[in-house]
Amino acid sequence: MVAAAPDVSGPARIEHLLVALPGAAGRLPVLERLKREYAPVVLAVLVPAEDLTRCGWAQEIVKADNFIESTGGADDVDAASAAIDAWMADGKAEAKALAGVLCYDEFGLNLTANLCERYGLPGTRPSMLQTIRDKTRFRKVCNHIPDVLSAQSRPCTADLVENIINGTQPWSFPSILKPRCGAGSWYVQQVDTRAELAAAYPELVERLTGSTTFPEAITSAGYLLEEMIVGQEVDVDGWAENGRIVFAQVNDNRPVIWPSMSEVGGTYPTMLPDPLRLRIVAVAQKVISACASGQDRFHGAFHFEAIANDEGIFPIELNARVGGAECPACVEATTGHWLPARAAELALGRSITPAPAARHNVVVSVNLHLGAAGILTRLDSSSLTDAQQRRLDVVQIVLWGQGSVGRPYSPNQGSRSCLGWIACGGWDVQEARDNMREVVSLLKIELDCELVSAAEILNVAKLDEDVALSDVSTRSPC
């Protein structure tokens, strides 16, 4: 059902772009830039009451009367709709029109899809989003796509774990244990043996069900056990309009940190040969088309993840949003397109703005993970002068771990162990890598008051290691 907008008499309505769940405070630059670039469209923010602690910072970016608080949770569409209707009807200084709903935070995708459907606005509909976010349903869809390979998987329950452990359920290792709903690397873990599965499963259940930040739709969806595919992990970042990919850039991921599957950075664009790059984009299009529900088509920015090896291309997941962390900055530096802006244009039903010239041929990124535990006593980039950053083609340095100085640091805990990220450009990949090494060497990171060397930042020493498809196993037995 499409909700009827309140009848507002008086002056012409001013269009508003509503950002649902703006995320944690690290997203502040994104919201500030959207506000700056989309005038005269006014930015508004919707935050469910249970997310105020995480998202309340956004009230300082939008005017007070454009910060909308709903009484329900992240998936309570009725409460959100009631809050939006009240906000539109209360036009003290201006008559308001809801022109689009945008979300770049994983926790707000379901709410955004439902609001777009309810108000008749452009966007991916809930029926398709449910298929994308439910990894079991997503795998079943991929299993039926011609020429697309899919990892074998099973919903993981206590009974299945028990049967695998006692040998009544055949299962081969290594495997991946993960939450069934959502995207990203939350609580994803490699398990190599029955004993590791026996230890990891109850720990995952306890951590996820005990979480105070994850929406109920994720914590109650269950878990998934699937075969581990070995190969070159790639991302496809871009956007689709009414189910058709319009823009896509394939990017390489460097090997993750085991067993937490922590991402450590990548190369923009991919170094894989063009024929394979085109095949990867074609697979992304097949997946987007296969996940459509009736007449509902994918519409918006996407972040598609896959693994390529000698056997083929295996989809991992399709995210109905802009990629996180360094992705938008790196894609913009190499293509001119800032993906949050393109997502906003799609949400508003506008034509896509032509991209300015790219600043770099290649960008490499590094996510800052340390290999040892201790008290984080220093984290800063103050020794890097502006002149050095220009000389070394620094795209951006983000050190969100500065808020953790003085606290214990634990390695290999997924995104919780990441202290920030750095992106550097270059004429070619080797120059970008050389720039990155010098930038990292100038950082000041201390554990227990001792300086951490660049070599102790995981995977920085492996920047030159390109994964050749002929050098990897095809797939793990399962």
Tab-separated table of C-alpha atoms in Angstrom:
chain	number	residue	atom	x	y	z
A	1	MET	CA	0.000	0.000	0.000
A	2	VAL	CA	1.302	3.464	-0.893
A	3	ALA	CA	0.843	5.950	1.926
A	4	ALA	CA	-0.878	9.206	1.035
A	5	ALA	CA	1.167	12.289	1.797
A	6	PRO	CA	-0.550	14.821	4.066
A	7	ASP	CA	-2.385	17.614	2.258
A	8	VAL	CA	-0.301	20.696	2.888
A	9	SER	CA	-1.701	24.012	1.728
A	10	GLY	CA	0.310	27.151	1.247
A	11	PRO	CA	3.692	27.514	-0.478
A	12	ALA	CA	5.196	24.942	-2.822
A	13	ARG	CA	6.760	22.025	-1.035
A	14	ILE	CA	10.507	21.821	-0.587
A	15	GLU	CA	11.973	18.461	-1.583
A	16	HIS	CA	13.723	16.449	1.111
A	17	LEU	CA	16.053	13.467	0.792
A	18	LEU	CA	15.607	11.231	3.821
A	19	VAL	CA	18.656	9.278	5.051
A	20	ALA	CA	17.469	6.267	7.040
A	21	LEU	CA	19.888	5.264	9.805
A	22	PRO	CA	22.976	7.394	9.077
A	23	GLY	CA	25.238	4.919	10.894
A	24	ALA	CA	27.989	5.480	13.426
A	25	ALA	CA	29.872	8.771	13.786
A	26	GLY	CA	32.501	7.674	11.266
A	27	ARG	CA	29.883	8.406	8.565
A	28	LEU	CA	29.840	12.117	9.414
A	29	PRO	CA	31.872	13.156	6.319
A	30	VAL	CA	29.411	11.282	4.075
A	31	LEU	CA	26.383	13.054	5.518
A	32	GLU	CA	28.118	16.446	5.440
A	33	ARG	CA	29.045	16.021	1.791
A	34	LEU	CA	25.552	14.875	0.811
A	35	LYS	CA	24.116	17.935	2.523
A	36	ARG	CA	26.585	20.196	0.729
A	37	GLU	CA	26.161	18.708	-2.741
A	38	TYR	CA	22.390	18.314	-2.842
A	39	ALA	CA	21.119	21.798	-2.090
A	40	PRO	CA	18.395	22.922	-2.700
A	41	VAL	CA	17.163	19.405	-1.812
A	42	VAL	CA	17.087	19.442	1.990
A	43	LEU	CA	18.624	16.562	3.905
A	44	ALA	CA	16.586	14.881	6.645
A	45	VAL	CA	17.525	11.951	8.871
A	46	LEU	CA	15.383	9.135	10.298
A	47	VAL	CA	16.640	7.363	13.423
A	48	PRO	CA	14.698	4.702	15.351
A	49	ALA	CA	14.810	5.208	19.115
A	50	GLU	CA	16.917	2.109	19.687
A	51	ASP	CA	19.635	3.529	17.393
A	52	LEU	CA	19.900	6.988	18.969
A	53	THR	CA	23.178	6.216	20.713
A	54	ARG	CA	24.820	5.110	17.472
A	55	CYS	CA	23.224	7.657	15.129
A	56	GLY	CA	22.414	10.667	17.332
A	57	TRP	CA	25.454	12.600	16.070
A	58	ALA	CA	23.534	13.291	12.831
A	59	GLN	CA	21.301	15.791	14.604
A	60	GLU	CA	24.159	18.283	14.416
A	61	ILE	CA	24.311	17.978	10.609
A	62	VAL	CA	20.647	18.489	9.739
A	63	LYS	CA	18.383	21.172	11.161
A	64	ALA	CA	16.660	20.144	14.380
A	65	ASP	CA	13.260	19.878	12.710
A	66	ASN	CA	14.715	17.541	10.055
A	67	PHE	CA	15.952	14.979	12.565
A	68	ILE	CA	13.131	12.436	12.769
A	69	GLU	CA	13.022	9.997	15.661
A	70	SER	CA	10.673	7.030	15.426
A	71	THR	CA	9.515	5.094	18.467
A	72	GLY	CA	10.097	1.595	17.082
A	73	GLY	CA	13.114	-0.462	16.158
A	74	ALA	CA	15.131	-0.589	12.954
A	75	ASP	CA	12.541	-2.810	11.246
A	76	ASP	CA	9.368	-1.120	12.534
A	77	VAL	CA	7.987	0.338	9.316
A	78	ASP	CA	4.687	1.493	10.830
A	79	ALA	CA	6.426	3.511	13.556
A	80	ALA	CA	8.810	5.044	11.019
A	81	SER	CA	5.967	5.913	8.645
A	82	ALA	CA	3.982	7.539	11.446
A	83	ALA	CA	7.012	9.650	12.406
A	84	ILE	CA	7.553	10.685	8.770
A	85	ASP	CA	3.887	11.631	8.298
A	86	ALA	CA	3.960	13.742	11.456
A	87	TRP	CA	7.170	15.421	10.313
A	88	MET	CA	5.739	16.279	6.888
A	89	ALA	CA	2.509	17.609	8.401
A	90	ASP	CA	4.416	19.828	10.831
A	91	GLY	CA	5.639	22.399	8.305
A	92	LYS	CA	6.383	25.256	10.676
A	93	ALA	CA	8.861	27.007	8.419
A	94	GLU	CA	8.413	25.135	5.148
A	95	ALA	CA	6.072	22.736	3.382
A	96	LYS	CA	7.862	19.410	3.058
A	97	ALA	CA	7.857	16.802	0.305
A	98	LEU	CA	9.527	13.411	0.691
A	99	ALA	CA	11.423	13.058	-2.596
A	100	GLY	CA	13.535	9.987	-1.831
A	101	VAL	CA	14.866	7.634	0.852
A	102	LEU	CA	18.559	6.716	0.924
A	103	CYS	CA	20.455	4.229	3.079
A	104	TYR	CA	24.161	3.393	3.130
A	105	ASP	CA	24.068	1.521	6.479
A	106	GLU	CA	23.394	-2.238	6.472
A	107	PHE	CA	21.045	-2.039	9.452
A	108	GLY	CA	18.684	0.373	7.686
A	109	LEU	CA	18.243	-1.415	4.351
A	110	ASN	CA	15.063	-3.298	5.247
A	111	LEU	CA	13.422	-0.162	6.639
A	112	THR	CA	14.458	1.853	3.572
A	113	ALA	CA	13.054	-0.698	1.113
A	114	ASN	CA	9.734	-0.770	2.947
A	115	LEU	CA	9.511	3.027	3.095
A	116	CYS	CA	10.258	3.335	-0.637
A	117	GLU	CA	7.462	0.863	-1.344
A	118	ARG	CA	5.018	2.521	1.037
A	119	TYR	CA	5.566	6.023	-0.348
A	120	GLY	CA	5.949	4.974	-3.987
A	121	LEU	CA	9.559	6.161	-4.236
A	122	PRO	CA	12.417	4.761	-6.374
A	123	GLY	CA	14.365	1.931	-4.762
A	124	THR	CA	14.787	-1.819	-4.413
A	125	ARG	CA	11.625	-3.381	-3.000
A	126	PRO	CA	11.437	-5.548	0.166
A	127	SER	CA	10.596	-8.739	-1.752
A	128	MET	CA	13.914	-8.611	-3.612
A	129	LEU	CA	15.885	-7.335	-0.626
A	130	GLN	CA	14.825	-10.346	1.456
A	131	THR	CA	16.260	-12.688	-1.173
A	132	ILE	CA	19.526	-10.752	-1.272
A	133	ARG	CA	20.028	-10.583	2.493
A	134	ASP	CA	18.984	-14.137	3.376
A	135	LYS	CA	22.123	-16.101	2.505
A	136	THR	CA	20.244	-19.411	2.245
A	137	ARG	CA	17.740	-18.001	-0.246
A	138	PHE	CA	20.549	-16.199	-2.069
A	139	ARG	CA	22.505	-19.461	-2.475
A	140	LYS	CA	19.421	-21.244	-3.823
A	141	VAL	CA	18.933	-18.513	-6.421
A	142	CYS	CA	22.588	-18.697	-7.477
A	143	ASN	CA	22.356	-22.496	-7.789
A	144	HIS	CA	19.853	-22.072	-10.632
A	145	ILE	CA	21.729	-19.446	-12.671
A	146	PRO	CA	23.340	-20.947	-15.806
A	147	ASP	CA	27.143	-20.758	-15.866
A	148	VAL	CA	27.298	-19.327	-12.330
A	149	LEU	CA	28.922	-21.446	-9.620
A	150	SER	CA	27.606	-21.471	-6.066
A	151	ALA	CA	29.123	-22.582	-2.784
A	152	GLN	CA	27.382	-25.453	-1.035
A	153	SER	CA	25.749	-24.378	2.217
A	154	ARG	CA	23.430	-25.543	4.978
A	155	PRO	CA	21.452	-23.670	7.647
A	156	CYS	CA	23.534	-24.275	10.747
A	157	THR	CA	21.694	-25.468	13.848
A	158	ALA	CA	22.779	-27.105	17.082
A	159	ASP	CA	21.500	-30.443	15.738
A	160	LEU	CA	23.541	-30.131	12.542
A	161	VAL	CA	26.673	-29.276	14.515
A	162	GLU	CA	26.121	-32.265	16.799
A	163	ASN	CA	25.604	-34.589	13.833
A	164	ILE	CA	28.766	-33.338	12.122
A	165	ILE	CA	30.774	-33.766	15.297
A	166	ASN	CA	29.592	-37.345	15.908
A	167	GLY	CA	30.045	-38.247	12.238
A	168	THR	CA	26.420	-38.966	11.310
A	169	GLN	CA	26.352	-35.940	8.985
A	170	PRO	CA	29.106	-35.967	6.324
A	171	TRP	CA	30.879	-32.642	6.066
A	172	SER	CA	34.329	-31.614	4.862
A	173	PHE	CA	36.571	-28.812	6.071
A	174	PRO	CA	37.664	-26.038	5.916
A	175	SER	CA	34.286	-24.289	6.027
A	176	ILE	CA	32.859	-20.870	6.818
A	177	LEU	CA	30.461	-20.212	9.714
A	178	LYS	CA	28.463	-16.994	9.511
A	179	PRO	CA	25.147	-15.321	10.394
A	180	ARG	CA	22.410	-16.206	7.913
A	181	CYS	CA	21.033	-12.688	7.434
A	182	GLY	CA	22.724	-9.479	6.374
A	183	ALA	CA	25.993	-8.718	4.668
A	184	GLY	CA	29.517	-7.797	5.607
A	185	SER	CA	32.030	-9.767	7.652
A	186	TRP	CA	30.265	-9.635	11.033
A	187	TYR	CA	31.166	-12.696	13.079
A	188	VAL	CA	32.292	-14.630	9.998
A	189	GLN	CA	34.768	-17.342	10.926
A	190	GLN	CA	36.750	-20.061	9.203
A	191	VAL	CA	36.491	-23.465	10.900
A	192	ASP	CA	39.002	-26.125	9.868
A	193	THR	CA	37.963	-29.104	12.001
A	194	ARG	CA	35.002	-30.614	13.844
A	195	ALA	CA	36.540	-29.440	17.111
A	196	GLU	CA	36.754	-25.832	15.854
A	197	LEU	CA	33.128	-25.986	14.719
A	198	ALA	CA	32.088	-27.335	18.113
A	199	ALA	CA	33.783	-24.367	19.809
A	200	ALA	CA	32.839	-21.669	17.290
A	201	TYR	CA	29.103	-22.343	16.939
A	202	PRO	CA	28.005	-21.706	20.565
A	203	GLU	CA	30.313	-18.682	20.723
A	204	LEU	CA	28.683	-17.221	17.590
A	205	VAL	CA	25.191	-17.847	18.982
A	206	GLU	CA	26.086	-16.172	22.278
A	207	ARG	CA	27.732	-13.137	20.669
A	208	LEU	CA	25.025	-12.490	18.100
A	209	THR	CA	21.974	-13.083	20.287
A	210	GLY	CA	23.563	-11.019	23.034
A	211	SER	CA	24.281	-8.083	20.737
A	212	THR	CA	22.622	-4.786	21.593
A	213	THR	CA	23.420	-3.181	18.224
A	214	PHE	CA	22.203	-5.733	15.669
A	215	PRO	CA	18.548	-5.563	14.544
A	216	GLU	CA	16.275	-8.392	15.628
A	217	ALA	CA	15.848	-9.480	12.001
A	218	ILE	CA	19.548	-10.406	11.955
A	219	THR	CA	19.945	-11.855	15.441
A	220	SER	CA	16.921	-14.149	15.044
A	221	ALA	CA	17.611	-15.377	11.494
A	222	GLY	CA	20.011	-18.153	12.445
A	223	TYR	CA	23.358	-19.231	11.031
A	224	LEU	CA	24.916	-20.722	7.929
A	225	LEU	CA	27.687	-23.259	7.387
A	226	GLU	CA	29.163	-23.347	3.896
A	227	GLU	CA	32.158	-24.613	2.013
A	228	MET	CA	35.160	-22.346	1.782
A	229	ILE	CA	36.048	-21.354	-1.761
A	230	VAL	CA	39.697	-20.514	-2.435
A	231	GLY	CA	40.684	-17.984	-5.076
A	232	GLN	CA	40.918	-14.278	-5.856
A	233	GLU	CA	38.219	-12.349	-4.022
A	234	VAL	CA	36.846	-9.439	-6.015
A	235	ASP	CA	34.259	-6.723	-5.478
A	236	VAL	CA	32.047	-5.115	-8.096
A	237	ASP	CA	31.017	-1.594	-7.097
A	238	GLY	CA	28.477	0.385	-9.051
A	239	TRP	CA	24.778	0.930	-9.549
A	240	ALA	CA	21.829	-0.548	-11.396
A	241	GLU	CA	18.712	1.157	-12.699
A	242	ASN	CA	15.550	-0.958	-12.781
A	243	GLY	CA	17.564	-4.181	-12.758
A	244	ARG	CA	20.204	-3.219	-15.329
A	245	ILE	CA	23.806	-2.507	-14.350
A	246	VAL	CA	24.715	0.940	-15.655
A	247	PHE	CA	28.144	1.345	-14.061
A	248	ALA	CA	30.468	-1.240	-12.521
A	249	GLN	CA	34.098	-1.304	-11.466
A	250	VAL	CA	35.765	-4.594	-10.511
A	251	ASN	CA	38.258	-4.306	-7.652
A	252	ASP	CA	40.659	-6.798	-6.063
A	253	ASN	CA	40.681	-7.791	-2.398
A	254	ARG	CA	43.917	-8.957	-0.828
A	255	PRO	CA	43.820	-12.234	1.157
A	256	VAL	CA	41.889	-11.903	4.412
A	257	ILE	CA	43.216	-12.486	7.921
A	258	TRP	CA	42.280	-15.950	9.165
A	259	PRO	CA	40.233	-17.171	10.925
A	260	SER	CA	38.178	-13.977	11.428
A	261	MET	CA	38.043	-13.260	7.662
A	262	SER	CA	39.100	-9.659	8.330
A	263	GLU	CA	39.474	-7.612	5.163
A	264	VAL	CA	42.854	-5.924	4.810
A	265	GLY	CA	42.512	-3.752	1.708
A	266	GLY	CA	42.640	-4.059	-2.047
A	267	THR	CA	43.461	-2.654	-5.463
A	268	TYR	CA	41.215	-0.346	-7.511
A	269	PRO	CA	40.583	-1.314	-10.300
A	270	THR	CA	41.315	-5.038	-10.571
A	271	MET	CA	44.596	-6.284	-11.980
A	272	LEU	CA	42.841	-9.320	-13.504
A	273	PRO	CA	42.759	-9.519	-17.325
A	274	ASP	CA	39.914	-7.765	-19.150
A	275	PRO	CA	38.133	-10.937	-20.363
A	276	LEU	CA	37.845	-12.175	-16.770
A	277	ARG	CA	36.821	-8.733	-15.538
A	278	LEU	CA	33.981	-8.662	-18.057
A	279	ARG	CA	32.895	-12.162	-17.022
A	280	ILE	CA	32.732	-11.040	-13.392
A	281	VAL	CA	30.495	-8.080	-14.289
A	282	ALA	CA	28.318	-10.423	-16.361
A	283	VAL	CA	27.926	-12.714	-13.350
A	284	ALA	CA	26.947	-9.738	-11.191
A	285	GLN	CA	24.266	-8.849	-13.753
A	286	LYS	CA	22.959	-12.428	-13.839
A	287	VAL	CA	22.707	-12.477	-10.046
A	288	ILE	CA	20.924	-9.115	-9.919
A	289	SER	CA	18.458	-10.289	-12.562
A	290	ALA	CA	17.865	-13.673	-10.897
A	291	CYS	CA	17.123	-12.088	-7.509
A	292	ALA	CA	14.307	-9.957	-8.967
A	293	SER	CA	10.843	-10.636	-7.587
A	294	GLY	CA	8.035	-10.357	-10.129
A	295	GLN	CA	8.167	-6.852	-11.538
A	296	ASP	CA	10.407	-5.616	-8.723
A	297	ARG	CA	13.922	-4.891	-9.961
A	298	PHE	CA	17.128	-3.838	-8.247
A	299	HIS	CA	17.445	-0.050	-8.231
A	300	GLY	CA	20.324	1.661	-6.491
A	301	ALA	CA	23.998	1.331	-5.629
A	302	PHE	CA	25.408	-2.137	-5.025
A	303	HIS	CA	28.492	-3.889	-3.682
A	304	PHE	CA	28.813	-7.407	-5.133
A	305	GLU	CA	31.409	-9.841	-3.785
A	306	ALA	CA	32.672	-12.964	-5.531
A	307	ILE	CA	35.614	-15.356	-5.730
A	308	ALA	CA	37.249	-16.180	-9.048
A	309	ASN	CA	39.371	-19.283	-9.559
A	310	ASP	CA	40.194	-21.798	-12.288
A	311	GLU	CA	36.794	-23.426	-11.940
A	312	GLY	CA	34.758	-20.256	-12.405
A	313	ILE	CA	33.179	-17.384	-10.510
A	314	PHE	CA	31.426	-17.950	-7.187
A	315	PRO	CA	29.085	-15.215	-5.887
A	316	ILE	CA	29.540	-14.523	-2.167
A	317	GLU	CA	26.935	-11.840	-1.550
A	318	LEU	CA	25.118	-8.898	-3.092
A	319	ASN	CA	24.850	-5.813	-0.898
A	320	ALA	CA	22.054	-3.362	-1.698
A	321	ARG	CA	24.152	-0.357	-0.737
A	322	VAL	CA	27.433	1.417	-1.319
A	323	GLY	CA	30.493	-0.530	-0.175
A	324	GLY	CA	31.865	0.442	3.213
A	325	ALA	CA	35.128	1.849	4.586
A	326	GLU	CA	37.530	2.938	1.843
A	327	CYS	CA	35.401	1.802	-1.106
A	328	PRO	CA	33.700	5.134	-2.009
A	329	ALA	CA	36.943	7.128	-1.806
A	330	CYS	CA	38.898	4.612	-3.900
A	331	VAL	CA	36.209	4.266	-6.566
A	332	GLU	CA	35.923	8.045	-6.815
A	333	ALA	CA	39.694	8.463	-7.118
A	334	THR	CA	39.861	5.999	-10.042
A	335	THR	CA	36.557	6.760	-11.846
A	336	GLY	CA	35.375	10.204	-10.723
A	337	HIS	CA	32.110	8.740	-9.367
A	338	TRP	CA	31.391	9.254	-5.661
A	339	LEU	CA	28.978	6.371	-5.118
A	340	PRO	CA	26.932	7.896	-2.247
A	341	ALA	CA	26.051	10.769	-4.615
A	342	ARG	CA	25.027	8.348	-7.349
A	343	ALA	CA	22.905	6.450	-4.809
A	344	ALA	CA	21.239	9.733	-3.793
A	345	GLU	CA	20.449	10.581	-7.421
A	346	LEU	CA	18.883	7.162	-7.948
A	347	ALA	CA	16.835	7.540	-4.758
A	348	LEU	CA	15.570	10.921	-5.983
A	349	GLY	CA	14.760	9.601	-9.451
A	350	ARG	CA	17.234	12.009	-11.060
A	351	SER	CA	19.589	11.598	-13.991
A	352	ILE	CA	23.114	10.556	-13.075
A	353	THR	CA	25.628	13.405	-13.002
A	354	PRO	CA	28.572	12.877	-15.407
A	355	ALA	CA	31.751	12.022	-13.556
A	356	PRO	CA	34.706	14.403	-13.463
A	357	ALA	CA	38.089	13.078	-14.527
A	358	ALA	CA	39.649	10.369	-12.381
A	359	ARG	CA	42.576	11.478	-10.238
A	360	HIS	CA	44.560	8.222	-10.335
A	361	ASN	CA	44.995	5.248	-12.637
A	362	VAL	CA	45.329	2.891	-9.669
A	363	VAL	CA	44.623	3.105	-5.947
A	364	VAL	CA	45.667	0.611	-3.295
A	365	SER	CA	44.190	0.511	0.200
A	366	VAL	CA	45.333	-0.941	3.498
A	367	ASN	CA	43.124	-1.662	6.503
A	368	LEU	CA	45.200	-1.276	9.643
A	369	HIS	CA	45.302	-4.538	11.619
A	370	LEU	CA	48.070	-5.305	14.096
A	371	GLY	CA	49.458	-8.754	14.772
A	372	ALA	CA	49.936	-8.419	18.522
A	373	ALA	CA	47.854	-7.572	21.571
A	374	GLY	CA	48.536	-4.783	24.029
A	375	ILE	CA	47.439	-1.352	25.184
A	376	LEU	CA	47.080	1.011	22.241
A	377	THR	CA	49.070	4.015	23.446
A	378	ARG	CA	49.387	6.041	20.222
A	379	LEU	CA	47.757	6.259	16.808
A	380	ASP	CA	48.239	9.311	14.597
A	381	SER	CA	49.412	10.519	11.205
A	382	SER	CA	50.590	13.949	12.352
A	383	SER	CA	54.125	13.353	11.094
A	384	LEU	CA	52.803	13.290	7.512
A	385	THR	CA	52.970	16.837	6.146
A	386	ASP	CA	50.563	18.126	3.512
A	387	ALA	CA	53.445	18.198	1.034
A	388	GLN	CA	54.261	14.551	1.747
A	389	GLN	CA	50.640	13.545	1.294
A	390	ARG	CA	50.550	15.266	-2.087
A	391	ARG	CA	53.853	13.695	-3.154
A	392	LEU	CA	52.698	10.238	-2.084
A	393	ASP	CA	49.270	10.608	-3.736
A	394	VAL	CA	47.378	10.010	-0.504
A	395	VAL	CA	43.687	9.629	-1.309
A	396	GLN	CA	42.559	9.541	2.307
A	397	ILE	CA	43.657	8.488	5.780
A	398	VAL	CA	40.961	7.533	8.292
A	399	LEU	CA	42.048	6.519	11.807
A	400	TRP	CA	38.870	5.716	13.696
A	401	GLY	CA	40.938	3.768	16.229
A	402	GLN	CA	42.106	7.075	17.744
A	403	GLY	CA	39.121	6.833	20.057
A	404	SER	CA	40.571	3.578	21.413
A	405	VAL	CA	43.929	5.012	22.503
A	406	GLY	CA	44.522	3.986	26.103
A	407	ARG	CA	42.439	0.811	25.743
A	408	PRO	CA	43.449	-2.833	25.201
A	409	TYR	CA	43.889	-3.918	21.588
A	410	SER	CA	43.107	-7.498	20.548
A	411	PRO	CA	44.119	-8.768	17.104
A	412	ASN	CA	42.088	-10.954	14.762
A	413	GLN	CA	38.675	-9.823	16.000
A	414	GLY	CA	37.254	-8.838	12.622
A	415	SER	CA	36.317	-5.208	12.095
A	416	ARG	CA	36.698	-4.551	15.825
A	417	SER	CA	40.469	-4.964	15.385
A	418	CYS	CA	40.695	-2.526	12.484
A	419	LEU	CA	42.208	0.818	13.500
A	420	GLY	CA	41.358	2.592	10.245
A	421	TRP	CA	42.412	2.612	6.609
A	422	ILE	CA	44.688	4.347	4.145
A	423	ALA	CA	44.348	4.717	0.373
A	424	CYS	CA	47.163	5.834	-1.943
A	425	GLY	CA	47.140	6.377	-5.695
A	426	GLY	CA	49.723	6.085	-8.407
A	427	TRP	CA	50.416	6.050	-12.129
A	428	ASP	CA	50.490	2.249	-11.929
A	429	VAL	CA	50.006	-0.359	-9.222
A	430	GLN	CA	53.692	-0.498	-8.305
A	431	GLU	CA	53.903	3.248	-7.718
A	432	ALA	CA	50.740	3.127	-5.609
A	433	ARG	CA	52.190	0.299	-3.524
A	434	ASP	CA	55.493	2.126	-3.051
A	435	ASN	CA	53.588	5.218	-1.934
A	436	MET	CA	51.594	3.138	0.528
A	437	ARG	CA	54.708	1.644	2.103
A	438	GLU	CA	56.186	5.080	2.713
A	439	VAL	CA	52.939	6.447	4.148
A	440	VAL	CA	52.567	3.513	6.535
A	441	SER	CA	56.180	3.912	7.651
A	442	LEU	CA	55.391	7.498	8.693
A	443	LEU	CA	52.424	6.551	10.893
A	444	LYS	CA	52.915	6.572	14.647
A	445	ILE	CA	51.307	3.471	16.143
A	446	GLU	CA	52.343	2.299	19.599
A	447	LEU	CA	51.367	-0.742	21.643
A	448	ASP	CA	52.414	-0.585	25.288
A	449	CYS	CA	54.385	2.577	24.418
A	450	GLU	CA	56.520	0.735	21.858
A	451	LEU	CA	56.460	1.816	18.220
A	452	VAL	CA	54.864	-0.672	15.842
A	453	SER	CA	56.864	-1.123	12.642
A	454	ALA	CA	55.274	-1.207	9.205
A	455	ALA	CA	56.152	-4.892	8.968
A	456	GLU	CA	54.010	-5.578	12.045
A	457	ILE	CA	50.915	-4.162	10.321
A	458	LEU	CA	49.414	-7.283	8.822
A	459	ASN	CA	49.664	-7.712	5.054
A	460	VAL	CA	51.525	-4.446	4.407
A	461	ALA	CA	54.595	-6.527	3.642
A	462	LYS	CA	52.532	-8.523	1.120
A	463	LEU	CA	51.453	-5.621	-1.075
A	464	ASP	CA	53.347	-7.066	-4.048
A	465	GLU	CA	51.703	-10.477	-3.861
A	466	ASP	CA	49.238	-10.726	-6.731
A	467	VAL	CA	47.051	-13.814	-6.726
A	468	ALA	CA	47.286	-15.712	-10.019
A	469	LEU	CA	44.330	-17.984	-10.665
A	470	SER	CA	46.634	-20.834	-11.663
A	471	ASP	CA	48.317	-20.641	-8.234
A	472	VAL	CA	45.225	-21.383	-6.142
A	473	SER	CA	43.169	-24.440	-5.421
A	474	THR	CA	39.874	-24.675	-7.236
A	475	ARG	CA	37.480	-25.353	-4.395
A	476	SER	CA	37.424	-26.956	-0.992
A	477	PRO	CA	35.628	-30.324	-0.874
A	478	CYS	CA	32.290	-30.373	0.856
